[in-house]
């Protein structure tokens, strides 16, 4: 699979395999705009199966036409890349937090990491990159709801990180994540990128292997390893 295809898949949240008329258009209209309501009867019954989301939301979603391009992969969505990218984002975030807060216990680090990697925040990062303008998806009525759309954007950002990792490795993925996290905030970006060494590393910048010969128990352990 070429790298072009990999990045194409990263932007493919829900992809249609048949390229005919979209069957969801009528359902979108009914779901978001409803039908003309009669003036008689119990209004609770008439409105039971309709959601008044508004014509603006409908037009916004219906105008998001994806590119109908086939790919070489038989998998027409980004779920595998999303799985990989989720691990990449958590791994990189863990490294930076571990070094930036050497005295913070595990629970605090986990809380900070959760705040960064949660879908709501990843959707903000996707919006910073303008990924919603390049995503490929079918016009499902569920995407008319802002929550579902932002969840799709978060998944797309994770998939993009997975694609960058496959293309250029963990260092490039780190650069993209860091620059997106603190876009327009140079001071915070500099702190995040140039994190200090761990206290043990600062204490022993050349490593602590030199102490092996000084302690018999370490010498035996080293020989066994």
CSV table of C-alpha atoms in Angstrom, one decimal:
chain,number,residue,atom,x,y,z
A,1,UNK,CA,0.0,0.0,0.0
A,2,UNK,CA,1.4,3.4,-1.0
A,3,UNK,CA,1.8,6.2,1.5
A,4,UNK,CA,-0.7,8.3,-0.6
A,5,UNK,CA,-3.3,5.6,0.1
A,6,UNK,CA,-2.4,5.6,3.8
A,7,UNK,CA,-3.0,9.3,4.1
A,8,UNK,CA,-6.2,9.0,2.0
A,9,UNK,CA,-7.5,6.3,4.4
A,10,UNK,CA,-6.6,8.5,7.4
A,11,UNK,CA,-9.2,11.1,6.2
A,12,UNK,CA,-11.8,8.4,5.4
A,13,UNK,CA,-14.2,8.2,8.3
A,14,UNK,CA,-17.2,6.6,6.6
A,15,UNK,CA,-16.8,5.9,2.9
A,16,UNK,CA,-19.5,4.9,0.5
A,17,UNK,CA,-18.7,1.9,-1.8
A,18,UNK,CA,-21.5,2.6,-4.3
A,19,UNK,CA,-21.3,6.0,-5.9
A,20,UNK,CA,-25.0,6.5,-6.8
A,21,UNK,CA,-27.5,8.8,-5.3
A,22,UNK,CA,-27.1,9.2,-1.6
A,23,UNK,CA,-30.0,7.3,0.1
A,24,UNK,CA,-29.6,9.3,3.3
A,25,UNK,CA,-30.7,12.6,1.8
A,26,UNK,CA,-34.4,12.1,2.5
A,27,UNK,CA,-33.8,10.7,5.9
A,28,UNK,CA,-31.6,13.7,6.7
A,29,UNK,CA,-34.3,16.0,5.7
A,30,UNK,CA,-37.0,14.3,7.8
A,31,UNK,CA,-34.6,13.9,10.8
A,32,UNK,CA,-33.4,17.5,10.9
A,33,UNK,CA,-36.2,19.5,9.4
A,34,UNK,CA,-39.2,17.3,10.1
A,35,UNK,CA,-42.4,17.3,8.1
A,36,UNK,CA,-45.2,19.9,8.0
A,37,UNK,CA,-47.2,19.4,11.2
A,38,UNK,CA,-51.0,19.4,11.2
A,39,UNK,CA,-52.7,22.0,13.4
A,40,UNK,CA,-54.9,19.5,15.2
A,41,UNK,CA,-54.4,16.6,17.6
A,42,UNK,CA,-51.8,16.0,20.3
A,43,UNK,CA,-48.6,17.8,19.5
A,44,UNK,CA,-46.6,15.4,21.6
A,45,UNK,CA,-47.6,12.6,19.3
A,46,UNK,CA,-46.8,14.5,16.1
A,47,UNK,CA,-43.3,15.6,17.4
A,48,UNK,CA,-42.5,12.2,18.9
A,49,UNK,CA,-40.4,10.9,16.0
A,50,UNK,CA,-38.9,14.1,14.7
A,51,UNK,CA,-35.9,16.2,15.7
A,52,UNK,CA,-35.9,19.9,15.0
A,53,UNK,CA,-32.2,20.4,14.4
A,54,UNK,CA,-32.8,23.3,11.9
A,55,UNK,CA,-32.3,23.9,8.3
A,56,UNK,CA,-28.8,25.5,8.8
A,57,UNK,CA,-27.4,22.3,10.3
A,58,UNK,CA,-28.9,20.3,7.4
A,59,UNK,CA,-27.4,22.5,4.7
A,60,UNK,CA,-24.0,22.5,6.5
A,61,UNK,CA,-23.9,18.7,6.5
A,62,UNK,CA,-25.3,18.2,3.0
A,63,UNK,CA,-22.7,20.6,1.6
A,64,UNK,CA,-19.8,18.4,2.9
A,65,UNK,CA,-19.3,16.4,-0.3
A,66,UNK,CA,-16.5,13.9,0.0
A,67,UNK,CA,-14.2,13.0,-2.9
A,68,UNK,CA,-15.5,9.8,-4.6
A,69,UNK,CA,-12.1,8.2,-5.1
A,70,UNK,CA,-11.5,4.5,-4.9
A,71,UNK,CA,-8.4,3.2,-3.1
A,72,UNK,CA,-6.3,0.1,-3.4
A,73,UNK,CA,-7.2,-1.0,0.1
A,74,UNK,CA,-10.2,-3.2,0.6
A,75,UNK,CA,-10.7,-1.5,4.0
A,76,UNK,CA,-12.6,1.7,3.1
A,77,UNK,CA,-12.4,3.4,6.5
A,78,UNK,CA,-9.7,4.7,8.9
A,79,UNK,CA,-10.4,2.5,11.9
A,80,UNK,CA,-7.1,0.6,11.8
A,81,UNK,CA,-5.1,3.8,11.5
A,82,UNK,CA,-7.2,5.3,14.3
A,83,UNK,CA,-6.2,2.3,16.5
A,84,UNK,CA,-2.6,3.0,15.7
A,85,UNK,CA,-2.8,6.7,16.0
A,86,UNK,CA,-4.6,6.5,19.4
A,87,UNK,CA,-1.5,4.6,20.8
A,88,UNK,CA,0.9,7.1,19.2
A,89,UNK,CA,-0.9,10.1,20.7
A,90,UNK,CA,-1.0,8.5,24.2
A,91,UNK,CA,2.6,7.4,24.0
A,92,UNK,CA,3.9,10.8,23.0
A,93,UNK,CA,1.7,12.6,25.6
A,94,UNK,CA,2.9,10.3,28.3
A,95,UNK,CA,6.6,11.0,27.5
A,96,UNK,CA,6.2,14.7,27.6
A,97,UNK,CA,4.2,14.7,30.8
A,98,UNK,CA,6.5,12.2,32.5
A,99,UNK,CA,9.5,14.6,32.0
A,100,UNK,CA,7.6,17.8,32.6
A,101,UNK,CA,6.3,16.7,36.0
A,102,UNK,CA,8.9,14.6,37.6
A,103,UNK,CA,7.3,14.9,41.1
A,104,UNK,CA,3.8,14.1,40.0
A,105,UNK,CA,2.3,10.8,41.0
A,106,UNK,CA,0.8,8.3,38.5
A,107,UNK,CA,-2.8,9.4,39.1
A,108,UNK,CA,-2.0,13.1,38.3
A,109,UNK,CA,-0.1,12.1,35.2
A,110,UNK,CA,-3.0,10.0,34.0
A,111,UNK,CA,-5.5,12.8,34.7
A,112,UNK,CA,-3.4,15.2,32.6
A,113,UNK,CA,-3.0,12.7,29.8
A,114,UNK,CA,-6.7,11.9,29.8
A,115,UNK,CA,-7.5,15.6,29.3
A,116,UNK,CA,-5.2,15.8,26.3
A,117,UNK,CA,-6.2,12.6,24.5
A,118,UNK,CA,-10.0,12.7,25.1
A,119,UNK,CA,-12.1,12.9,22.0
A,120,UNK,CA,-13.4,16.4,22.8
A,121,UNK,CA,-9.9,17.8,22.8
A,122,UNK,CA,-8.7,15.8,19.8
A,123,UNK,CA,-11.6,17.3,17.8
A,124,UNK,CA,-10.3,20.7,18.6
A,125,UNK,CA,-6.9,19.7,17.3
A,126,UNK,CA,-8.5,18.4,14.2
A,127,UNK,CA,-10.3,21.7,13.7
A,128,UNK,CA,-7.0,23.5,14.1
A,129,UNK,CA,-5.6,21.5,11.2
A,130,UNK,CA,-8.8,22.0,9.2
A,131,UNK,CA,-9.3,18.2,8.8
A,132,UNK,CA,-13.1,18.6,8.6
A,133,UNK,CA,-12.5,20.2,5.2
A,134,UNK,CA,-10.8,17.0,3.9
A,135,UNK,CA,-12.6,14.2,5.5
A,136,UNK,CA,-14.4,11.6,3.4
A,137,UNK,CA,-17.6,10.2,4.7
A,138,UNK,CA,-21.2,9.3,3.7
A,139,UNK,CA,-23.9,11.7,4.6
A,140,UNK,CA,-25.3,9.7,7.5
A,141,UNK,CA,-28.0,11.4,9.5
A,142,UNK,CA,-26.0,10.8,12.7
A,143,UNK,CA,-23.4,13.3,11.5
A,144,UNK,CA,-26.0,16.0,11.6
A,145,UNK,CA,-25.5,16.1,15.4
A,146,UNK,CA,-22.5,18.1,16.5
A,147,UNK,CA,-21.4,15.4,19.0
A,148,UNK,CA,-21.2,12.7,16.3
A,149,UNK,CA,-19.4,15.0,13.9
A,150,UNK,CA,-16.8,16.0,16.4
A,151,UNK,CA,-16.3,12.4,17.4
A,152,UNK,CA,-15.6,11.7,13.7
A,153,UNK,CA,-13.1,14.5,13.7
A,154,UNK,CA,-11.3,13.1,16.7
A,155,UNK,CA,-11.0,9.7,15.1
A,156,UNK,CA,-9.7,11.4,11.9
A,157,UNK,CA,-7.0,13.2,13.9
A,158,UNK,CA,-5.9,9.9,15.5
A,159,UNK,CA,-5.8,8.2,12.1
A,160,UNK,CA,-3.7,11.0,10.7
A,161,UNK,CA,-1.2,10.6,13.5
A,162,UNK,CA,-1.1,6.9,12.7
A,163,UNK,CA,-0.4,7.7,9.1
A,164,UNK,CA,2.3,10.1,9.9
A,165,UNK,CA,3.9,7.5,12.2
A,166,UNK,CA,3.9,5.0,9.3
A,167,UNK,CA,5.3,7.5,6.9
A,168,UNK,CA,8.0,9.3,8.9
A,169,UNK,CA,8.3,7.7,12.3
A,170,UNK,CA,7.6,8.7,15.9
A,171,UNK,CA,9.7,11.9,15.8
A,172,UNK,CA,7.8,13.5,13.0
A,173,UNK,CA,4.5,12.5,14.7
A,174,UNK,CA,5.8,14.2,17.8
A,175,UNK,CA,6.5,17.4,15.9
A,176,UNK,CA,3.0,17.5,14.4
A,177,UNK,CA,1.3,16.7,17.7
A,178,UNK,CA,3.4,19.3,19.5
A,179,UNK,CA,2.9,22.1,17.0
A,180,UNK,CA,-0.9,21.4,16.8
A,181,UNK,CA,-1.3,21.3,20.6
A,182,UNK,CA,0.3,24.8,21.0
A,183,UNK,CA,-0.4,26.4,17.7
A,184,UNK,CA,0.1,30.1,18.1
A,185,UNK,CA,1.5,29.7,21.7
A,186,UNK,CA,5.3,29.8,21.2
A,187,UNK,CA,6.2,29.9,24.9
A,188,UNK,CA,4.1,26.8,25.8
A,189,UNK,CA,5.3,25.0,22.7
A,190,UNK,CA,8.9,25.6,23.6
A,191,UNK,CA,8.3,24.3,27.2
A,192,UNK,CA,6.5,21.2,25.8
A,193,UNK,CA,9.1,20.4,23.2
A,194,UNK,CA,12.3,21.1,25.3
A,195,UNK,CA,11.3,19.1,28.3
A,196,UNK,CA,14.0,18.6,31.0
A,197,UNK,CA,15.8,15.3,31.5
A,198,UNK,CA,14.6,13.0,34.3
A,199,UNK,CA,16.3,13.8,37.7
A,200,UNK,CA,18.1,10.4,37.5
A,201,UNK,CA,19.4,11.3,34.0
A,202,UNK,CA,20.6,14.7,35.3
A,203,UNK,CA,22.4,13.0,38.2
A,204,UNK,CA,24.1,10.5,35.9
A,205,UNK,CA,24.3,12.1,32.5
A,206,UNK,CA,26.7,9.4,31.2
A,207,UNK,CA,24.6,6.6,32.7
A,208,UNK,CA,25.1,4.5,35.8
A,209,UNK,CA,26.7,1.4,34.3
A,210,UNK,CA,30.0,2.4,35.8
A,211,UNK,CA,28.8,1.4,39.2
A,212,UNK,CA,28.4,-2.3,38.2
A,213,UNK,CA,32.0,-3.1,39.0
A,214,UNK,CA,31.8,-1.5,42.4
A,215,UNK,CA,29.0,-3.8,43.7
A,216,UNK,CA,29.2,-7.6,43.6
A,217,UNK,CA,25.5,-8.1,43.4
A,218,UNK,CA,25.3,-5.9,40.3
A,219,UNK,CA,28.3,-7.7,38.8
A,220,UNK,CA,26.5,-11.1,39.2
A,221,UNK,CA,23.2,-9.7,37.9
A,222,UNK,CA,25.0,-8.2,34.9
A,223,UNK,CA,26.8,-11.5,34.2
A,224,UNK,CA,23.5,-13.4,34.3
A,225,UNK,CA,21.8,-11.0,32.0
